[in-house]
C-alpha positions as a LaTeX table, in Angstrom:
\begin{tabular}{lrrr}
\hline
Residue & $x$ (\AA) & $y$ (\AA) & $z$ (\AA) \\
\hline
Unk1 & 7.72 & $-17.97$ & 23.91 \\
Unk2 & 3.74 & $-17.48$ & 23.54 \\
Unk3 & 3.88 & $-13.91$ & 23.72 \\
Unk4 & 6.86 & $-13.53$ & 21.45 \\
Unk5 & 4.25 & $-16.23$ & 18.80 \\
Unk6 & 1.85 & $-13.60$ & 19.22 \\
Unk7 & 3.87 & $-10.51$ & 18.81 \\
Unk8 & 5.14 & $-12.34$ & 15.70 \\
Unk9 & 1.43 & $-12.73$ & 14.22 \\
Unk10 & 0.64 & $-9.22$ & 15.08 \\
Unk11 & 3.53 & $-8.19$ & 13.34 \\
Unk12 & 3.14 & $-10.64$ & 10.21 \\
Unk13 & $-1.09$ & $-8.87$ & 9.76 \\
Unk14 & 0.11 & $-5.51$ & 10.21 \\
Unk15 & 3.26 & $-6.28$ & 7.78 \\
Unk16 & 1.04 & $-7.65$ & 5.17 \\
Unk17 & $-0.56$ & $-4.78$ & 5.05 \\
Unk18 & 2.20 & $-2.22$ & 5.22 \\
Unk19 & 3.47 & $-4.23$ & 2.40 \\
Unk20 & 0.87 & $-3.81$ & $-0.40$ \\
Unk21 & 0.78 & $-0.15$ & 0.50 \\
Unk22 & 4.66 & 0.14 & $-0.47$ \\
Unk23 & 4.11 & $-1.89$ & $-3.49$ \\
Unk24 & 1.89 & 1.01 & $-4.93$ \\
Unk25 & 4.99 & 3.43 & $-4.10$ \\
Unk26 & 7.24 & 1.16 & $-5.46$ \\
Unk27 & 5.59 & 0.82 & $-8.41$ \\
Unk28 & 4.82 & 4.58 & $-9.01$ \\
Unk29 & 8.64 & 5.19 & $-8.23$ \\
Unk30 & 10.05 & 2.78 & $-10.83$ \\
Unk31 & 7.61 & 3.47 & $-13.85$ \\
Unk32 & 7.87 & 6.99 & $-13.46$ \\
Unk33 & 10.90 & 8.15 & $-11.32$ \\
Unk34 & 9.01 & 9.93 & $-8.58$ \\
Unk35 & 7.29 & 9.20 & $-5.25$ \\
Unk36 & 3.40 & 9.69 & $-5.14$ \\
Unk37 & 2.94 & 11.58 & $-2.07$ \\
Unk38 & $-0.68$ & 11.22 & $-2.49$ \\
Unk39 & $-0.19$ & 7.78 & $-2.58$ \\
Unk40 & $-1.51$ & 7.49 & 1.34 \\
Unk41 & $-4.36$ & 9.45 & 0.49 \\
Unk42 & $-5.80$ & 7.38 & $-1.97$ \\
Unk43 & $-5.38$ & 4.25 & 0.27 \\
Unk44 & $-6.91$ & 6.41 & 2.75 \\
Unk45 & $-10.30$ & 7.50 & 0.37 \\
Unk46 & $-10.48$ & 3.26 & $-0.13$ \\
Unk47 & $-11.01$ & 3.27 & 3.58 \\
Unk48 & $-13.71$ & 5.73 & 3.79 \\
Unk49 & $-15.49$ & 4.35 & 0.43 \\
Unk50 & $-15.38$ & 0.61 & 2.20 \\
Unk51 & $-17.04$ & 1.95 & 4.91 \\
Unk52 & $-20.02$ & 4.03 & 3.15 \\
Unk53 & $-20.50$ & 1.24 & 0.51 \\
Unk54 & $-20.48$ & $-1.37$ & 3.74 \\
Unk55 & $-23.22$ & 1.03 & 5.38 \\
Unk56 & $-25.17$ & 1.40 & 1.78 \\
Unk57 & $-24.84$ & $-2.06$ & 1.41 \\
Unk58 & $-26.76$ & $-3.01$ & 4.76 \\
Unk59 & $-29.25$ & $-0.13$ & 4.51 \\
Unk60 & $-30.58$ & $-1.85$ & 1.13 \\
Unk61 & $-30.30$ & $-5.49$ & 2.81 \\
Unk62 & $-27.11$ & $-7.28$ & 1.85 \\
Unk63 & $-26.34$ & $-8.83$ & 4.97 \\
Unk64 & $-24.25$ & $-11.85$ & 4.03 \\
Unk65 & $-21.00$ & $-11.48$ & 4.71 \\
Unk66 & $-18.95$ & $-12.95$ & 2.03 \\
Unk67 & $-21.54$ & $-11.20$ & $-0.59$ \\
Unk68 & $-20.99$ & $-7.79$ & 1.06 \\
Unk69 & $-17.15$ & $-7.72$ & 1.06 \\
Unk70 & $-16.65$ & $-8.78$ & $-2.79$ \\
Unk71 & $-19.45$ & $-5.91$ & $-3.37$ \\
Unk72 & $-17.27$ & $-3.49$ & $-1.03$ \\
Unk73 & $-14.07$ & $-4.42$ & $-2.49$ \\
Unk74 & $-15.33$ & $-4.02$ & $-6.15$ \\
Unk75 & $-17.14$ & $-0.66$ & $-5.16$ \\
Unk76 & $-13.39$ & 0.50 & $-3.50$ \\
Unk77 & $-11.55$ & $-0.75$ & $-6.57$ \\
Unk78 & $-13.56$ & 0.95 & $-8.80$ \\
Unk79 & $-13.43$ & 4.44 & $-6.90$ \\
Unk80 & $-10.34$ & 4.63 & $-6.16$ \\
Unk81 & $-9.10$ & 3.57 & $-9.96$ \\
Unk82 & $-11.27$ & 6.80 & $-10.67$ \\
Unk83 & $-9.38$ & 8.84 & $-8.10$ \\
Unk84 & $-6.13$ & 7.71 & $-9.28$ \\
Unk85 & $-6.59$ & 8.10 & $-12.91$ \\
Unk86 & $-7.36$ & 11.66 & $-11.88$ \\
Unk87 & $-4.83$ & 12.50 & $-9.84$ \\
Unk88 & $-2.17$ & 11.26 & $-12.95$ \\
Unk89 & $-4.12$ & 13.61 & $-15.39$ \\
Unk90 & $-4.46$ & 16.83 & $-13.35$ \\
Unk91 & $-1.26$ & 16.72 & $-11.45$ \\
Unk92 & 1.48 & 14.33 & $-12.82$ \\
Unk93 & 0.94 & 14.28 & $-16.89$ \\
Unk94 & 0.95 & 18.34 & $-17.65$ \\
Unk95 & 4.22 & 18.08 & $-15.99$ \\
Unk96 & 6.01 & 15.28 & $-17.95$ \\
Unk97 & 9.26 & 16.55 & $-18.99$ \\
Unk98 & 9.08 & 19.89 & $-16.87$ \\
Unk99 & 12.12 & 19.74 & $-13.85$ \\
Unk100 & 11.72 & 16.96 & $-11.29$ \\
Unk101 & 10.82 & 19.22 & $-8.95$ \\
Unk102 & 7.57 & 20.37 & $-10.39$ \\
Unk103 & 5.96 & 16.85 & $-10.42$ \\
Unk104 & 7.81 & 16.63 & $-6.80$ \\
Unk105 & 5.75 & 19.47 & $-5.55$ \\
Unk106 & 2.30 & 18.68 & $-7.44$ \\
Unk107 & 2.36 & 15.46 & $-5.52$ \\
Unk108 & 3.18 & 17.18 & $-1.99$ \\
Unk109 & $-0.14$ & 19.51 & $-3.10$ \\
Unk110 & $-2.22$ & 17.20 & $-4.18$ \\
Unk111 & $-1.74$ & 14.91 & $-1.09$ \\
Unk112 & $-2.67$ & 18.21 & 1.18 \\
Unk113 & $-5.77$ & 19.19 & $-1.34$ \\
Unk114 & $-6.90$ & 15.41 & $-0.61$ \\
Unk115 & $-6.28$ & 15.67 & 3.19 \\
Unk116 & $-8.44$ & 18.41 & 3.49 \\
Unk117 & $-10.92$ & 17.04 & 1.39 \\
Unk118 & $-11.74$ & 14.42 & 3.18 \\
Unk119 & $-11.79$ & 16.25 & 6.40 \\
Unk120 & $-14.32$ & 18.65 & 4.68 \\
Unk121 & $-16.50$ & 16.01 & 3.66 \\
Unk122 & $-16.46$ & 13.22 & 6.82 \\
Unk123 & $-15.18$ & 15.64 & 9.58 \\
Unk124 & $-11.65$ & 15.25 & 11.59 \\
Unk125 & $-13.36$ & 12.18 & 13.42 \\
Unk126 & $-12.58$ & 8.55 & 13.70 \\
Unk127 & $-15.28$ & 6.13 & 12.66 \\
Unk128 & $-14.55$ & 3.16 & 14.18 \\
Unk129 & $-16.33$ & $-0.66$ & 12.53 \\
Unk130 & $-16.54$ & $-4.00$ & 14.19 \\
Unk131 & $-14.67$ & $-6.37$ & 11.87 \\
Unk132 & $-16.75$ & $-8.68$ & 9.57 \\
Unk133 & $-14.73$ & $-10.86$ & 10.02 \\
Unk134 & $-15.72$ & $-12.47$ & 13.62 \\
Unk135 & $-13.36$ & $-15.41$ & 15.37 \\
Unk136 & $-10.53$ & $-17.46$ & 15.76 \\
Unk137 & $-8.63$ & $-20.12$ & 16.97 \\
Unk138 & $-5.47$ & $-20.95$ & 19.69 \\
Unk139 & $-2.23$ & $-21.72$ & 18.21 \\
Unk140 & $-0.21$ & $-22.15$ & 20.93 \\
Unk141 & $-1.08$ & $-22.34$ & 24.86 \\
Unk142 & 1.35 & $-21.73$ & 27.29 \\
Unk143 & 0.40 & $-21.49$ & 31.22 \\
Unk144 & $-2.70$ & $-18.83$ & 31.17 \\
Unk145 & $-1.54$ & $-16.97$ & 28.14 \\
Unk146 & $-2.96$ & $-18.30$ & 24.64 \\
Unk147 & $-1.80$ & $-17.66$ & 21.40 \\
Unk148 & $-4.47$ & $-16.29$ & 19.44 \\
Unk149 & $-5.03$ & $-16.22$ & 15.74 \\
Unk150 & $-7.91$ & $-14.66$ & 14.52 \\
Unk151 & $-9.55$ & $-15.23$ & 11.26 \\
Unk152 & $-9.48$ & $-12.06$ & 10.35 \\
Unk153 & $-5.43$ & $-12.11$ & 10.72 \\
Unk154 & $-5.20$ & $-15.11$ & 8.75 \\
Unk155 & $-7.40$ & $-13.44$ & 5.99 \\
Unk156 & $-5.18$ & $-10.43$ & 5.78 \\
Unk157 & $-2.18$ & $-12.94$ & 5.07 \\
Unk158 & $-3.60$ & $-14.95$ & 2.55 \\
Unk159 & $-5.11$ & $-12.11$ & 0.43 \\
Unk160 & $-1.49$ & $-10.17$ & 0.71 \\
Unk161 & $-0.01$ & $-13.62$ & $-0.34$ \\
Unk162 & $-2.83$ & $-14.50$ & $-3.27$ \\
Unk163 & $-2.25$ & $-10.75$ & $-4.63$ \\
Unk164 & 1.25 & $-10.60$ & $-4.59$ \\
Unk165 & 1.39 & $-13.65$ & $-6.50$ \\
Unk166 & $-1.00$ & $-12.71$ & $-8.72$ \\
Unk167 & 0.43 & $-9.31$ & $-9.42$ \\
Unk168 & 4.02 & $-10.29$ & $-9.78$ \\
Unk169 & 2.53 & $-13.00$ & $-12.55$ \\
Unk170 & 0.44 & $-10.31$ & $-14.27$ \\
Unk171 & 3.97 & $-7.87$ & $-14.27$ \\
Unk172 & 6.14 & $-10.98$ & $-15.62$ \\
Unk173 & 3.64 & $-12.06$ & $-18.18$ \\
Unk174 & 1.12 & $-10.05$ & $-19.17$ \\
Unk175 & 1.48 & $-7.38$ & $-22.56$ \\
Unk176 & 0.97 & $-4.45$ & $-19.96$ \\
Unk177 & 3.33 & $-6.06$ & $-17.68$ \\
Unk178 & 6.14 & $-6.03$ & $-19.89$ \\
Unk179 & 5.10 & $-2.54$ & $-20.91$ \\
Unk180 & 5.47 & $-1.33$ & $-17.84$ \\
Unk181 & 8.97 & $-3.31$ & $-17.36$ \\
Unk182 & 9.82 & $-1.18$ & $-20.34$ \\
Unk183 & 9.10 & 1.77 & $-19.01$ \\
Unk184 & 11.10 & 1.10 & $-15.68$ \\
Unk185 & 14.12 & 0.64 & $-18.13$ \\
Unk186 & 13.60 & 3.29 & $-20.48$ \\
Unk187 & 10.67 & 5.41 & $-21.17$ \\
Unk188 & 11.62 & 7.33 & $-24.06$ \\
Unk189 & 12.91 & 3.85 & $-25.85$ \\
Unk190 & 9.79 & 2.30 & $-24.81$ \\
Unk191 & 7.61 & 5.31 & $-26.47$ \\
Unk192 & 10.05 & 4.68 & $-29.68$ \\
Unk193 & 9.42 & 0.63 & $-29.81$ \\
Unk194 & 5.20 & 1.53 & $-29.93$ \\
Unk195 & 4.62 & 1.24 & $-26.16$ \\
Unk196 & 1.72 & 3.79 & $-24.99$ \\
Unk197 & 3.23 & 5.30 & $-22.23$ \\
Unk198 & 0.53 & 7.56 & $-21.47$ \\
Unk199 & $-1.37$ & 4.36 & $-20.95$ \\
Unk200 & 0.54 & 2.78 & $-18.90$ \\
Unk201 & 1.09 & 5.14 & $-16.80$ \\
Unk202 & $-2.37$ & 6.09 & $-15.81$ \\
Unk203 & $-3.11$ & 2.15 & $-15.36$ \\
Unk204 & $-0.29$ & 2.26 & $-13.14$ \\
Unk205 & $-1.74$ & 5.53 & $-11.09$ \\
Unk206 & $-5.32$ & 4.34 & $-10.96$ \\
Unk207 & $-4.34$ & 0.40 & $-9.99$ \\
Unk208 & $-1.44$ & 0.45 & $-7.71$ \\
Unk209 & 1.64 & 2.15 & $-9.24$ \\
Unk210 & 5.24 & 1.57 & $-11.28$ \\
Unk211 & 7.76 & $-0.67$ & $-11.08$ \\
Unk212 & 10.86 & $-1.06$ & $-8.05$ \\
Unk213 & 11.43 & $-4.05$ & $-6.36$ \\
Unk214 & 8.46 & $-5.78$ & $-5.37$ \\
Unk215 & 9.65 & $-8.06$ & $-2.94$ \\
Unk216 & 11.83 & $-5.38$ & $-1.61$ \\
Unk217 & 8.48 & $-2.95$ & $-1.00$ \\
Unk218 & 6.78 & $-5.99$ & 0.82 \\
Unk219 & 9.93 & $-7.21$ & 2.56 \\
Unk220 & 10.14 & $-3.64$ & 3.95 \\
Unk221 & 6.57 & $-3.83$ & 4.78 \\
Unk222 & 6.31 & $-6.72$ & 6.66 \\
Unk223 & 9.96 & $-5.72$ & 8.79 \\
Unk224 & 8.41 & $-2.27$ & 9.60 \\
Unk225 & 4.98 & $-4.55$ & 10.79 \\
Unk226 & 7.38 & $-6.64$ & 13.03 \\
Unk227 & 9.34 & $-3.74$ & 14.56 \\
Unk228 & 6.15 & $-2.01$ & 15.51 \\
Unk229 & 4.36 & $-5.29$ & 17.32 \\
Unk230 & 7.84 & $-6.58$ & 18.77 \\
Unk231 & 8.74 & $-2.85$ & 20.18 \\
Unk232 & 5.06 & $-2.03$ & 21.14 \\
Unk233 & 5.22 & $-5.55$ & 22.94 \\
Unk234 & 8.45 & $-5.08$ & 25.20 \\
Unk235 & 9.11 & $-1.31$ & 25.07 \\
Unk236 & 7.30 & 1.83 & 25.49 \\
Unk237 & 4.43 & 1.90 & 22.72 \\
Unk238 & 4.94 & 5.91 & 22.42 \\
Unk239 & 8.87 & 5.26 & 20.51 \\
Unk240 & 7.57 & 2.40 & 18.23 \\
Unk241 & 7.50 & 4.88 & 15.35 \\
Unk242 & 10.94 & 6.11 & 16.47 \\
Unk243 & 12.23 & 2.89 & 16.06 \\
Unk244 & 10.92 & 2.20 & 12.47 \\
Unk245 & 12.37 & 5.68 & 11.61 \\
Unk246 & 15.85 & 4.51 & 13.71 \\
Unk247 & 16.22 & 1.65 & 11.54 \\
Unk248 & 15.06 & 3.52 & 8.41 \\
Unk249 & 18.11 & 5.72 & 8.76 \\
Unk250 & 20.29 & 2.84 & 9.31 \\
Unk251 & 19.15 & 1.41 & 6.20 \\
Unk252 & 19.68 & 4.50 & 4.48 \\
Unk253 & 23.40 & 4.99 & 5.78 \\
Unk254 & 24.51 & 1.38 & 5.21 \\
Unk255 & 22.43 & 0.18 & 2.57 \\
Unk256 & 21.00 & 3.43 & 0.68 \\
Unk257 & 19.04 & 1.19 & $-2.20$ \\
Unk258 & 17.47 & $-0.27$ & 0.28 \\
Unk259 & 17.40 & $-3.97$ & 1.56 \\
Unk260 & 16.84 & $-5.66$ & $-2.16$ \\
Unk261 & 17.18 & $-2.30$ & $-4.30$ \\
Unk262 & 19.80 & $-2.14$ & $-7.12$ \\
Unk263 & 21.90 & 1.12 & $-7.92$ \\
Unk264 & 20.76 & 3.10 & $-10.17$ \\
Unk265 & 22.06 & 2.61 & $-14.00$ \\
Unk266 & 24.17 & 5.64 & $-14.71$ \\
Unk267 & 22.16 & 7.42 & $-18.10$ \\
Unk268 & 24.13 & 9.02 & $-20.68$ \\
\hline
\end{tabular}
């Protein structure tokens, strides 16, 4: 029972994060009817900013903790709302209204040109960081075996939770959030009624994306976080990604709009 509490947090951190990353794709997919392939790749630039702003930050003296990671996450934010809003102009908006392939294969290029880049300018290395966040506490004991929750765990959670809230209030209330809801219904109406599509659309590329089904995208997330702990945990940790990918195509066959989606509207 202690290790299957632990596999369970495990999974829960690693789902929480999973999960915000498929609310961008989500998003993108529902606003503007195509996946962002380079979706990953911008999460992945946030990673590498974090960690040069975190080393500028400490080279100039910022050593307190909570100081450093609301200066890190503003610096991240900030660059990768730059790298987004790029990405829309260059390689999604010149293709509005061409075939659904074109944008299709702009995305697939422009993930590979970012790949590259990266490798180009920080080298095919990892570059591993001690968490910040240091410490814990025992949830559960049983025999030798503790459970274990770490603060840094319990952070991840509460942020995914805190955003996710606050996002889902900002879609259902806000003037841009009902924008974009127009848009995920109809985007040439929307144009028609005054909305500035071009607008939202490049908030939506430079922030996190369109409109699906947001609890869907983080439901998804956090079941693909609990396969991976719970499989890595009592099976071989080589197949955990062929078990995510197993149930994927289950999904797919039984449920193809996925676990919360709707069907598509037919458009006439």
């Amino acid at each position: 029972m202690a290790y299957f509490l632990q596999q369970l947090i495990n999974g829960l951190t690693l789902g929480s994060i999973y999960g915000l990353i498929a609310i961008g794709y989500t998003m993108v997919y529902g606003i503007i009817g195509m996946i962002n392939f380079a979706h990953g790749e911008i999460y992945m630039i946030g990673a590498f900013i974090s960690i040069i702003a975190f080393l500028v930050l400490g080279l100039i003296g910022v050593s307190y903790v909570p100081l450093a990671l609301a200066l890190v996450l503003l610096t991240t934010m900030l660059f990768t709302a730059i790298y987004g809003w790029t990405v829309e102009r260059v390689a999604y908006r010149p293709l509005r209204g061409s075939f659904r392939l074109a944008p299709l294969i702009s995305a697939i290029g422009t993930s590979i040109f970012l790949q590259n880049y990266v490798q180009i300018l920080q080298g095919a290395r990892e570059k591993p960081m001690l968490p910040l966040v240091q410490g814990g506490f025992t949830v559960f004991e049983s025999g030798s075996f503790a459970v274990r929750l770490s603060y840094l765990q319990l952070l991840i959670m509460l942020v995914t939770l805190a955003l996710m809230a606050g996002f889902t209030t900002f879609i259902a209330t806000t003037p841009l959030g009902r924008a974009q809801r127009a848009c995920e219904q109809d985007i040439q109406m929307a144009a028609l009624l005054g909305v500035d599509v071009d607008r939202v659309k490049a908030f939506t590329a430079a922030v996190l994306g369109g409109i699906g089904s947001l609890p869907g995208a983080m439901l998804g997330g956090i079941l693909i976080g609990l396969i991976e702990a719970f499989w890595s945990g009592y099976f071989s940790v080589e197949y955990k990604d062929v078990s995510v990918f197993g149930v994927l195509i289950l999904v797919l066959v039984f449920r193809p709009t996925g676990l919360l989606g709707r069907p598509e509207l037919e458009k006439v």
